mmCIF file of C-alpha atoms in Angstrom:
data_model
loop_
_atom_site.group_PDB
_atom_site.id
_atom_site.type_symbol
_atom_site.label_atom_id
_atom_site.label_comp_id
_atom_site.label_asym_id
_atom_site.label_seq_id
_atom_site.Cartn_x
_atom_site.Cartn_y
_atom_site.Cartn_z
ATOM 1 C CA MET A 67 116.112 47.764 97.474
ATOM 2 C CA ALA A 68 115.881 44.389 95.855
ATOM 3 C CA ARG A 69 115.093 43.011 92.090
ATOM 4 C CA PHE A 70 113.101 40.416 90.684
ATOM 5 C CA THR A 71 113.218 40.139 87.081
ATOM 6 C CA LEU A 72 111.322 37.573 84.854
ATOM 7 C CA PRO A 73 110.612 36.815 81.143
ATOM 8 C CA ARG A 74 107.710 38.954 79.888
ATOM 9 C CA ASP A 75 105.754 35.991 78.771
ATOM 10 C CA ILE A 76 106.073 32.539 79.796
ATOM 11 C CA TYR A 77 104.039 30.134 77.787
ATOM 12 C CA HIS A 78 103.509 26.500 79.843
ATOM 13 C CA GLY A 79 101.327 23.340 79.183
ATOM 14 C CA TYR A 80 101.424 20.672 76.231
ATOM 15 C CA GLY A 81 101.329 22.127 73.006
ATOM 16 C CA CYS A 82 102.276 25.715 74.011
ATOM 17 C CA ILE A 83 105.297 26.131 71.548
ATOM 18 C CA GLU A 84 102.461 26.815 68.667
ATOM 19 C CA GLU A 85 102.428 30.519 70.348
ATOM 20 C CA LEU A 86 105.564 30.925 68.348
ATOM 21 C CA LYS A 87 103.399 31.906 65.297
ATOM 22 C CA ASN A 88 102.320 34.880 66.863
ATOM 23 C CA LEU A 89 105.771 36.514 67.364
ATOM 24 C CA LYS A 90 106.070 39.673 65.276
ATOM 25 C CA GLY A 91 109.483 40.127 63.492
ATOM 26 C CA SER A 92 110.833 39.452 60.097
ATOM 27 C CA LYS A 93 113.635 37.122 60.732
ATOM 28 C CA ALA A 94 114.327 34.308 63.200
ATOM 29 C CA ILE A 95 117.648 32.277 63.820
ATOM 30 C CA VAL A 96 116.974 29.352 65.696
ATOM 31 C CA VAL A 97 119.824 27.831 67.773
ATOM 32 C CA VAL A 98 119.657 24.241 68.600
ATOM 33 C CA GLY A 99 122.237 21.489 70.078
ATOM 34 C CA GLY A 100 122.526 17.816 68.527
ATOM 35 C CA GLY A 101 119.823 16.020 66.251
ATOM 36 C CA SER A 102 117.522 14.784 68.917
ATOM 37 C CA MET A 103 114.939 17.817 68.272
ATOM 38 C CA ARG A 104 114.806 17.183 64.581
ATOM 39 C CA ARG A 105 114.768 13.286 65.141
ATOM 40 C CA GLN A 106 111.576 13.971 67.065
ATOM 41 C CA GLY A 107 110.298 16.584 65.089
ATOM 42 C CA PHE A 108 110.223 19.380 67.282
ATOM 43 C CA LEU A 109 112.588 21.309 65.315
ATOM 44 C CA GLN A 110 110.522 21.262 61.991
ATOM 45 C CA LYS A 111 107.342 22.097 64.237
ATOM 46 C CA VAL A 112 109.561 25.249 65.625
ATOM 47 C CA VAL A 113 110.550 26.262 62.242
ATOM 48 C CA GLY A 114 107.037 26.025 60.971
ATOM 49 C CA TYR A 115 105.362 28.033 63.349
ATOM 50 C CA LEU A 116 107.999 30.903 63.159
ATOM 51 C CA GLU A 117 107.377 30.777 59.263
ATOM 52 C CA GLU A 118 103.500 30.987 59.845
ATOM 53 C CA ALA A 119 104.563 33.999 61.853
ATOM 54 C CA GLY A 120 105.696 35.316 58.329
ATOM 55 C CA MET A 121 109.456 34.961 59.064
ATOM 56 C CA GLU A 122 112.732 34.075 57.400
ATOM 57 C CA VAL A 123 114.168 31.112 59.317
ATOM 58 C CA GLN A 124 117.823 29.984 59.659
ATOM 59 C CA LEU A 125 119.271 27.343 61.753
ATOM 60 C CA PHE A 126 122.347 27.494 63.751
ATOM 61 C CA GLU A 127 122.979 23.654 64.826
ATOM 62 C CA GLY A 128 125.251 21.554 66.609
ATOM 63 C CA VAL A 129 125.684 23.446 69.661
ATOM 64 C CA GLU A 130 127.545 20.961 72.039
ATOM 65 C CA PRO A 131 126.793 19.981 75.603
ATOM 66 C CA ASP A 132 128.503 22.431 77.531
ATOM 67 C CA PRO A 133 129.177 25.024 74.955
ATOM 68 C CA SER A 134 132.634 26.455 73.948
ATOM 69 C CA VAL A 135 133.726 29.716 73.586
ATOM 70 C CA GLU A 136 134.521 29.054 69.746
ATOM 71 C CA THR A 137 130.818 27.775 69.411
ATOM 72 C CA VAL A 138 129.378 31.476 70.952
ATOM 73 C CA MET A 139 131.901 33.380 68.524
ATOM 74 C CA LYS A 140 130.637 31.245 65.340
ATOM 75 C CA GLY A 141 127.018 31.742 66.011
ATOM 76 C CA ALA A 142 127.582 35.437 66.720
ATOM 77 C CA GLU A 143 129.471 35.756 63.315
ATOM 78 C CA ALA A 144 126.325 33.791 61.833
ATOM 79 C CA MET A 145 123.963 36.095 63.543
ATOM 80 C CA ARG A 146 125.886 39.205 62.146
ATOM 81 C CA VAL A 147 125.379 38.031 58.468
ATOM 82 C CA PHE A 148 121.968 36.940 58.632
ATOM 83 C CA GLU A 149 120.685 39.929 61.022
ATOM 84 C CA PRO A 150 117.642 38.459 62.778
ATOM 85 C CA ASP A 151 115.290 40.277 64.594
ATOM 86 C CA TRP A 152 114.257 37.103 66.750
ATOM 87 C CA ILE A 153 116.994 34.789 68.521
ATOM 88 C CA VAL A 154 115.090 31.271 69.194
ATOM 89 C CA ALA A 155 117.227 28.963 71.296
ATOM 90 C CA LEU A 156 115.616 25.342 71.486
ATOM 91 C CA GLY A 157 117.157 22.733 73.727
ATOM 92 C CA GLY A 158 118.656 22.169 77.158
ATOM 93 C CA GLY A 159 120.632 24.549 79.191
ATOM 94 C CA SER A 160 123.609 24.336 76.319
ATOM 95 C CA PRO A 161 121.947 25.852 73.118
ATOM 96 C CA ILE A 162 119.919 28.604 75.261
ATOM 97 C CA ASP A 163 123.273 29.549 77.163
ATOM 98 C CA ALA A 164 125.156 29.608 73.962
ATOM 99 C CA ALA A 165 122.437 31.535 72.337
ATOM 100 C CA LYS A 166 122.706 34.040 75.254
ATOM 101 C CA ALA A 167 126.170 34.570 74.792
ATOM 102 C CA MET A 168 125.925 34.753 70.995
ATOM 103 C CA TRP A 169 123.220 37.506 71.323
ATOM 104 C CA ALA A 170 125.866 39.735 73.141
ATOM 105 C CA PHE A 171 128.409 39.438 70.409
ATOM 106 C CA TYR A 172 125.809 39.928 67.603
ATOM 107 C CA GLU A 173 124.898 43.346 69.186
ATOM 108 C CA TYR A 174 128.579 44.294 70.463
ATOM 109 C CA PRO A 175 130.859 42.663 68.030
ATOM 110 C CA GLU A 176 133.640 44.979 69.781
ATOM 111 C CA THR A 177 132.985 43.651 73.311
ATOM 112 C CA THR A 178 135.374 40.753 74.699
ATOM 113 C CA PHE A 179 134.399 37.770 76.332
ATOM 114 C CA GLU A 180 136.366 38.908 79.576
ATOM 115 C CA ASP A 181 134.133 41.824 79.509
ATOM 116 C CA LEU A 182 131.090 39.704 80.005
ATOM 117 C CA ILE A 183 132.909 37.528 82.883
ATOM 118 C CA THR A 184 132.377 40.146 85.305
ATOM 119 C CA PRO A 185 128.796 39.673 86.841
ATOM 120 C CA PHE A 186 126.341 41.908 85.692
ATOM 121 C CA ASN A 187 128.731 43.889 83.199
ATOM 122 C CA PHE A 188 126.939 42.971 79.755
ATOM 123 C CA PRO A 189 126.017 46.091 77.304
ATOM 124 C CA GLU A 190 122.560 47.036 76.923
ATOM 125 C CA LEU A 191 120.995 44.243 74.799
ATOM 126 C CA ARG A 192 117.581 44.359 72.432
ATOM 127 C CA GLN A 193 119.087 46.585 70.344
ATOM 128 C CA LYS A 194 118.914 44.497 67.089
ATOM 129 C CA ALA A 195 116.733 41.317 68.391
ATOM 130 C CA LYS A 196 114.749 39.729 71.265
ATOM 131 C CA PHE A 197 115.154 36.469 72.496
ATOM 132 C CA ALA A 198 112.868 33.121 72.962
ATOM 133 C CA ALA A 199 113.910 30.296 74.863
ATOM 134 C CA ILE A 200 112.330 26.812 74.438
ATOM 135 C CA SER A 201 113.312 24.185 77.136
ATOM 136 C CA THR A 202 113.882 20.501 76.568
ATOM 137 C CA THR A 203 115.342 19.182 79.664
ATOM 138 C CA SER A 204 113.846 19.777 82.907
ATOM 139 C CA GLY A 205 116.841 21.056 84.987
ATOM 140 C CA THR A 206 118.729 24.293 83.821
ATOM 141 C CA ALA A 207 115.470 26.630 83.566
ATOM 142 C CA THR A 208 117.991 28.885 81.536
ATOM 143 C CA GLU A 209 114.884 29.748 79.659
ATOM 144 C CA VAL A 210 113.613 31.959 82.578
ATOM 145 C CA THR A 211 117.226 32.964 84.136
ATOM 146 C CA ALA A 212 119.468 35.670 83.963
ATOM 147 C CA PHE A 213 122.444 33.239 83.404
ATOM 148 C CA SER A 214 124.554 31.350 81.128
ATOM 149 C CA VAL A 215 127.588 28.978 81.375
ATOM 150 C CA ILE A 216 130.258 28.835 78.756
ATOM 151 C CA THR A 217 133.360 26.778 78.833
ATOM 152 C CA ASP A 218 136.731 27.576 77.720
ATOM 153 C CA TYR A 219 138.242 24.524 76.818
ATOM 154 C CA SER A 220 141.812 25.440 76.857
ATOM 155 C CA THR A 221 141.650 26.120 80.349
ATOM 156 C CA GLY A 222 139.244 23.635 81.485
ATOM 157 C CA VAL A 223 137.183 26.399 83.374
ATOM 158 C CA LYS A 224 133.083 26.971 83.181
ATOM 159 C CA TYR A 225 132.567 30.702 83.188
ATOM 160 C CA PRO A 226 129.159 31.469 84.506
ATOM 161 C CA LEU A 227 127.924 34.809 82.881
ATOM 162 C CA ALA A 228 125.308 36.746 84.851
ATOM 163 C CA ASP A 229 123.186 39.493 83.849
ATOM 164 C CA PHE A 230 119.203 40.345 83.891
ATOM 165 C CA ASN A 231 119.831 41.646 80.210
ATOM 166 C CA ILE A 232 120.127 37.820 78.941
ATOM 167 C CA THR A 233 116.668 37.046 80.587
ATOM 168 C CA PRO A 234 114.534 35.885 77.802
ATOM 169 C CA ASP A 235 111.970 37.834 76.720
ATOM 170 C CA VAL A 236 109.428 34.909 75.967
ATOM 171 C CA ALA A 237 109.975 31.613 77.443
ATOM 172 C CA PHE A 238 108.128 28.146 76.348
ATOM 173 C CA VAL A 239 107.837 25.198 78.796
ATOM 174 C CA ASP A 240 106.110 22.879 76.958
ATOM 175 C CA PRO A 241 106.069 19.394 78.505
ATOM 176 C CA GLN A 242 105.761 17.529 75.258
ATOM 177 C CA LEU A 243 109.457 18.576 74.459
ATOM 178 C CA VAL A 244 110.869 16.398 77.147
ATOM 179 C CA THR A 245 108.941 12.966 76.860
ATOM 180 C CA GLY A 246 111.942 11.335 75.188
ATOM 181 C CA LEU A 247 114.478 12.486 77.411
ATOM 182 C CA PRO A 248 116.864 9.592 78.747
ATOM 183 C CA PRO A 249 116.612 8.342 82.490
ATOM 184 C CA LYS A 250 120.560 9.704 82.911
ATOM 185 C CA GLN A 251 119.204 13.186 81.724
ATOM 186 C CA VAL A 252 116.258 13.037 83.705
ATOM 187 C CA ALA A 253 118.138 12.276 86.936
ATOM 188 C CA TYR A 254 120.853 14.763 86.145
ATOM 189 C CA THR A 255 118.752 17.590 85.388
ATOM 190 C CA GLY A 256 116.064 16.836 88.015
ATOM 191 C CA MET A 257 118.933 17.450 90.649
ATOM 192 C CA ASP A 258 120.257 20.392 89.031
ATOM 193 C CA ALA A 259 116.661 21.829 89.665
ATOM 194 C CA LEU A 260 116.643 20.645 93.196
ATOM 195 C CA THR A 261 120.156 22.071 93.761
ATOM 196 C CA HIS A 262 118.940 25.562 92.032
ATOM 197 C CA ALA A 263 115.799 25.769 94.622
ATOM 198 C CA ILE A 264 117.565 24.727 97.628
ATOM 199 C CA GLU A 265 120.755 27.010 97.468
ATOM 200 C CA ALA A 266 118.196 30.089 96.278
ATOM 201 C CA TYR A 267 116.497 29.416 99.506
ATOM 202 C CA VAL A 268 119.304 29.989 101.615
ATOM 203 C CA ALA A 269 121.341 32.468 99.274
ATOM 204 C CA ARG A 270 122.370 35.786 100.803
ATOM 205 C CA PRO A 271 120.111 37.684 98.371
ATOM 206 C CA HIS A 272 116.724 35.605 98.666
ATOM 207 C CA CYS A 273 113.628 37.327 99.419
ATOM 208 C CA VAL A 274 109.946 36.577 100.259
ATOM 209 C CA TYR A 275 109.238 36.392 96.405
ATOM 210 C CA THR A 276 111.896 33.702 95.612
ATOM 211 C CA ASP A 277 111.404 31.801 98.977
ATOM 212 C CA ALA A 278 107.807 30.499 97.678
ATOM 213 C CA LEU A 279 109.145 29.898 94.196
ATOM 214 C CA ALA A 280 111.895 27.883 95.966
ATOM 215 C CA LEU A 281 109.725 25.980 98.431
ATOM 216 C CA LYS A 282 107.315 25.177 96.134
ATOM 217 C CA ALA A 283 110.073 23.943 93.311
ATOM 218 C CA ILE A 284 111.505 21.548 96.469
ATOM 219 C CA GLU A 285 108.418 20.050 97.185
ATOM 220 C CA MET A 286 107.472 19.504 93.328
ATOM 221 C CA VAL A 287 110.846 17.863 92.576
ATOM 222 C CA LEU A 288 110.668 15.437 95.807
ATOM 223 C CA ASP A 289 107.106 14.583 94.953
ATOM 224 C CA ASN A 290 108.176 13.693 91.315
ATOM 225 C CA LEU A 291 111.925 13.044 90.249
ATOM 226 C CA PRO A 292 111.642 9.297 90.982
ATOM 227 C CA ALA A 293 108.146 8.694 88.874
ATOM 228 C CA SER A 294 109.818 10.766 86.203
ATOM 229 C CA TYR A 295 112.877 8.893 86.253
ATOM 230 C CA GLN A 296 110.971 5.636 85.903
ATOM 231 C CA GLY A 297 109.128 7.071 82.997
ATOM 232 C CA ASN A 298 105.671 8.659 84.286
ATOM 233 C CA MET A 299 104.719 11.310 81.677
ATOM 234 C CA ASP A 300 102.326 12.971 84.296
ATOM 235 C CA ALA A 301 105.620 13.491 86.781
ATOM 236 C CA ARG A 302 107.701 14.413 83.820
ATOM 237 C CA ALA A 303 105.449 17.226 82.972
ATOM 238 C CA GLU A 304 105.305 18.017 86.757
ATOM 239 C CA MET A 305 109.006 18.078 86.727
ATOM 240 C CA HIS A 306 109.206 20.612 83.798
ATOM 241 C CA ASP A 307 107.156 23.194 85.734
ATOM 242 C CA ALA A 308 109.119 22.501 89.052
ATOM 243 C CA GLN A 309 112.556 23.214 87.085
ATOM 244 C CA CYS A 310 111.169 26.393 85.835
ATOM 245 C CA LEU A 311 109.991 27.639 89.095
ATOM 246 C CA ALA A 312 113.219 27.086 90.763
ATOM 247 C CA GLY A 313 114.956 28.558 87.676
ATOM 248 C CA MET A 314 112.682 32.065 88.546
ATOM 249 C CA ALA A 315 114.107 31.506 92.173
ATOM 250 C CA PHE A 316 117.571 31.051 91.829
ATOM 251 C CA SER A 317 117.983 33.880 88.733
ATOM 252 C CA ASN A 318 116.777 36.464 91.380
ATOM 253 C CA ALA A 319 118.383 34.999 94.632
ATOM 254 C CA LEU A 320 121.159 33.486 93.063
ATOM 255 C CA LEU A 321 123.113 30.509 94.026
ATOM 256 C CA GLY A 322 126.241 29.359 96.172
ATOM 257 C CA ILE A 323 129.155 27.302 96.314
ATOM 258 C CA VAL A 324 127.350 23.962 95.002
ATOM 259 C CA HIS A 325 127.614 25.593 91.910
ATOM 260 C CA SER A 326 130.968 27.157 92.429
ATOM 261 C CA MET A 327 132.200 23.425 92.821
ATOM 262 C CA ALA A 328 130.599 22.134 89.606
ATOM 263 C CA HIS A 329 131.689 25.016 87.556
ATOM 264 C CA LYS A 330 135.076 24.250 88.365
ATOM 265 C CA THR A 331 135.457 20.705 87.994
ATOM 266 C CA GLY A 332 133.048 19.656 85.056
ATOM 267 C CA ALA A 333 135.801 19.889 82.633
ATOM 268 C CA ALA A 334 138.874 19.526 85.368
ATOM 269 C CA PHE A 335 139.669 15.862 84.994
ATOM 270 C CA SER A 336 141.197 13.832 82.278
ATOM 271 C CA THR A 337 139.434 10.659 83.694
ATOM 272 C CA GLY A 338 136.158 12.120 82.312
ATOM 273 C CA HIS A 339 133.564 15.293 82.291
ATOM 274 C CA ILE A 340 131.469 15.509 85.247
ATOM 275 C CA PRO A 341 127.852 16.263 83.819
ATOM 276 C CA HIS A 342 126.745 19.630 85.840
ATOM 277 C CA GLY A 343 123.510 17.831 87.275
ATOM 278 C CA CYS A 344 125.870 14.911 88.399
ATOM 279 C CA ALA A 345 128.438 17.267 90.207
ATOM 280 C CA ASN A 346 125.682 19.207 91.698
ATOM 281 C CA ALA A 347 124.063 16.076 93.377
ATOM 282 C CA ILE A 348 127.072 14.847 94.726
ATOM 283 C CA TYR A 349 128.148 17.899 96.183
ATOM 284 C CA LEU A 350 124.914 19.344 97.480
ATOM 285 C CA PRO A 351 124.535 17.129 100.778
ATOM 286 C CA TYR A 352 128.266 18.333 101.720
ATOM 287 C CA VAL A 353 127.697 22.004 100.879
ATOM 288 C CA ILE A 354 124.133 21.651 103.159
ATOM 289 C CA GLN A 355 126.561 20.328 106.388
ATOM 290 C CA TYR A 356 129.002 22.918 105.697
ATOM 291 C CA ASN A 357 126.701 25.744 105.672
ATOM 292 C CA ALA A 358 124.475 24.567 108.246
ATOM 293 C CA HIS A 359 127.550 25.410 110.817
ATOM 294 C CA ASP A 360 125.930 28.875 110.391
ATOM 295 C CA PRO A 361 122.626 29.090 112.802
ATOM 296 C CA VAL A 362 120.813 30.917 110.760
ATOM 297 C CA THR A 363 121.361 29.219 107.592
ATOM 298 C CA ALA A 364 120.560 25.830 109.783
ATOM 299 C CA SER A 365 117.250 27.007 110.378
ATOM 300 C CA ARG A 366 116.595 27.962 106.748
ATOM 301 C CA PHE A 367 117.426 24.273 105.874
ATOM 302 C CA ALA A 368 115.108 22.963 108.847
ATOM 303 C CA GLU A 369 112.122 24.886 107.346
ATOM 304 C CA ILE A 370 112.720 23.195 104.034
ATOM 305 C CA ALA A 371 112.914 19.866 105.616
ATOM 306 C CA ARG A 372 109.681 20.654 107.781
ATOM 307 C CA PHE A 373 107.732 21.924 104.577
ATOM 308 C CA VAL A 374 108.345 18.696 102.700
ATOM 309 C CA GLY A 375 107.386 16.487 106.012
ATOM 310 C CA LEU A 376 111.000 15.130 106.498
ATOM 311 C CA PRO A 377 111.460 13.601 110.266
ATOM 312 C CA GLY A 378 113.278 15.710 112.789
ATOM 313 C CA MET A 379 112.603 17.093 116.244
ATOM 314 C CA SER A 380 115.659 19.498 115.994
ATOM 315 C CA GLU A 381 116.986 21.739 113.473
ATOM 316 C CA LYS A 382 119.961 19.543 113.226
ATOM 317 C CA ALA A 383 117.857 16.353 113.059
ATOM 318 C CA LEU A 384 116.038 18.058 110.221
ATOM 319 C CA VAL A 385 119.074 19.074 108.363
ATOM 320 C CA ASN A 386 120.464 15.725 108.686
ATOM 321 C CA SER A 387 116.929 14.396 107.165
ATOM 322 C CA LEU A 388 117.198 16.617 104.569
ATOM 323 C CA CYS A 389 120.922 15.637 103.564
ATOM 324 C CA GLU A 390 119.948 11.898 103.761
ATOM 325 C CA LYS A 391 116.930 12.370 101.508
ATOM 326 C CA ILE A 392 119.370 13.698 98.486
ATOM 327 C CA ARG A 393 121.631 10.946 99.280
ATOM 328 C CA GLU A 394 118.678 8.565 99.148
ATOM 329 C CA PHE A 395 117.458 10.206 95.746
ATOM 330 C CA ASN A 396 121.079 9.799 94.379
ATOM 331 C CA ARG A 397 121.143 6.347 95.193
ATOM 332 C CA ARG A 398 117.604 5.627 93.568
ATOM 333 C CA LEU A 399 118.709 7.707 90.552
ATOM 334 C CA ASN A 400 122.185 5.961 90.221
ATOM 335 C CA ILE A 401 124.226 8.793 90.826
ATOM 336 C CA PRO A 402 127.442 8.375 92.733
ATOM 337 C CA LEU A 403 127.786 9.634 96.390
ATOM 338 C CA THR A 404 131.448 10.731 95.813
ATOM 339 C CA LEU A 405 134.057 12.324 93.508
ATOM 340 C CA LYS A 406 135.994 8.797 94.044
ATOM 341 C CA GLU A 407 132.951 6.657 93.019
ATOM 342 C CA PHE A 408 132.302 8.553 89.908
ATOM 343 C CA GLY A 409 135.920 7.744 88.924
ATOM 344 C CA ILE A 410 138.208 10.807 89.309
ATOM 345 C CA GLN A 411 141.548 9.248 89.997
ATOM 346 C CA GLU A 412 142.937 9.906 93.716
ATOM 347 C CA ASP A 413 146.368 11.117 92.246
ATOM 348 C CA GLU A 414 145.147 13.577 89.772
ATOM 349 C CA PHE A 415 142.420 14.850 92.303
ATOM 350 C CA LYS A 416 145.272 15.697 95.021
ATOM 351 C CA GLU A 417 147.424 17.219 92.128
ATOM 352 C CA LYS A 418 144.508 19.400 90.780
ATOM 353 C CA ILE A 419 142.390 20.277 93.974
ATOM 354 C CA ALA A 420 144.189 23.022 95.611
ATOM 355 C CA HIS A 421 143.915 24.931 92.031
ATOM 356 C CA ILE A 422 140.489 24.308 91.562
ATOM 357 C CA SER A 423 139.593 25.440 95.048
ATOM 358 C CA GLU A 424 140.994 28.736 94.225
ATOM 359 C CA LEU A 425 138.904 28.947 91.228
ATOM 360 C CA ALA A 426 135.902 28.115 92.902
ATOM 361 C CA ILE A 427 136.429 30.773 95.442
ATOM 362 C CA SER A 428 136.365 33.530 92.616
ATOM 363 C CA ASP A 429 133.565 32.170 90.910
ATOM 364 C CA ALA A 430 130.511 34.266 90.222
ATOM 365 C CA CYS A 431 128.236 31.817 92.596
ATOM 366 C CA THR A 432 130.396 32.119 95.741
ATOM 367 C CA PRO A 433 129.667 35.522 97.075
ATOM 368 C CA SER A 434 125.780 34.688 97.475
ATOM 369 C CA ASN A 435 126.558 31.277 99.470
ATOM 370 C CA PRO A 436 125.067 32.284 102.908
ATOM 371 C CA ARG A 437 128.386 31.081 104.875
ATOM 372 C CA ASP A 438 131.931 32.527 103.961
ATOM 373 C CA ILE A 439 134.707 30.452 102.727
ATOM 374 C CA ASP A 440 138.321 30.684 101.625
ATOM 375 C CA ALA A 441 140.379 28.432 99.460
ATOM 376 C CA VAL A 442 141.928 26.202 102.274
ATOM 377 C CA THR A 443 138.568 25.371 103.486
ATOM 378 C CA MET A 444 137.114 24.809 99.935
ATOM 379 C CA GLU A 445 139.841 22.320 99.527
ATOM 380 C CA LYS A 446 138.729 20.583 102.652
ATOM 381 C CA LEU A 447 135.574 20.369 101.465
ATOM 382 C CA PHE A 448 136.207 19.257 98.348
ATOM 383 C CA ASN A 449 138.493 16.095 100.069
ATOM 384 C CA CYS A 450 135.152 15.567 102.031
ATOM 385 C CA THR A 451 133.087 15.289 98.687
ATOM 386 C CA TYR A 452 135.925 12.736 97.365
ATOM 387 C CA TYR A 453 136.528 10.328 100.346
ATOM 388 C CA GLY A 454 132.586 10.594 101.580
ATOM 389 C CA THR A 455 133.757 12.301 105.041
ATOM 390 C CA GLU A 456 131.653 14.095 107.565
ATOM 391 C CA VAL A 457 131.942 17.878 107.166
ATOM 392 C CA ASP A 458 132.825 18.782 110.622
ATOM 393 C CA PHE A 459 134.052 22.494 109.946
#
């Protein structure tokens, strides 16, 4: 038996956030990141629509990129004091991910962060509040997923939380909210969406439902990401839908070791944080090469390449075309091709990579990768991503 879980309602299209005024409740807390949504007037719109719905509204602002355990705990405490029956998260992955974790601690103050790290171990939510998510970037798709990523800065480790309980009740995919995205953010989040869809297509739990969503998302990203990066708003609207389709796919099919590697290296090096989408973009072609050593998975990658019209007469040639297409996108989007090019210092990389590899093996995304991997092999793979060498193992 398999399971396929989505939000109860997904509103999409320009201006769809107006549907907030039809939510039923008495109190809503809005969780948001920095000041961009306020500067663009969207935060005020959200608050206004919720007030039209007859709700008292409180803001929890300032969720940082890659939200911390501390921020989650502060937000949960604010919720316990205010007692909302709607949690409305507005932003990219960070505010929505943070709000999902806050939700658990709001409803279950006695639970611990360690309890939630175990995949699919959340207590039953919706005892006090429902959850609405409004995406303001075109990549994470956390508005439709069963996942949240929280960072413990004391250890430098990102923890992916996974449970169908934290799939939002209502999602809003409104392209007007992404018209002002900076090009670099368009690039990183777009490659994150592409990684979601490709990993979902080959992940162990994939099924016909997730396959259809993943393939369409891949096609839409490849057709629209460069134009979106250049500022084409029609393409940007297409990307906003594409990332949501990819999210629906991976929330149910799960992911693989591209994400395991990105989770464990994002905050690991002193020379600079590696944005999640950037890390995914760097690692993706190397992981495809690694996973394609499994014949069944190689045929899956070849199916992707055929579907989007990439050249190649053999499966190996099609896999190579897919990897080259990803590298071509990285070059067009000004994304580094290796960790060395990103700026990670070689001495620190060598010092830390064995431990990082062990952490990546224990990441929640590793078991669903289509090909098994151990810590020694993971370290070899990381070395390929640092030096730009072929994955021949």
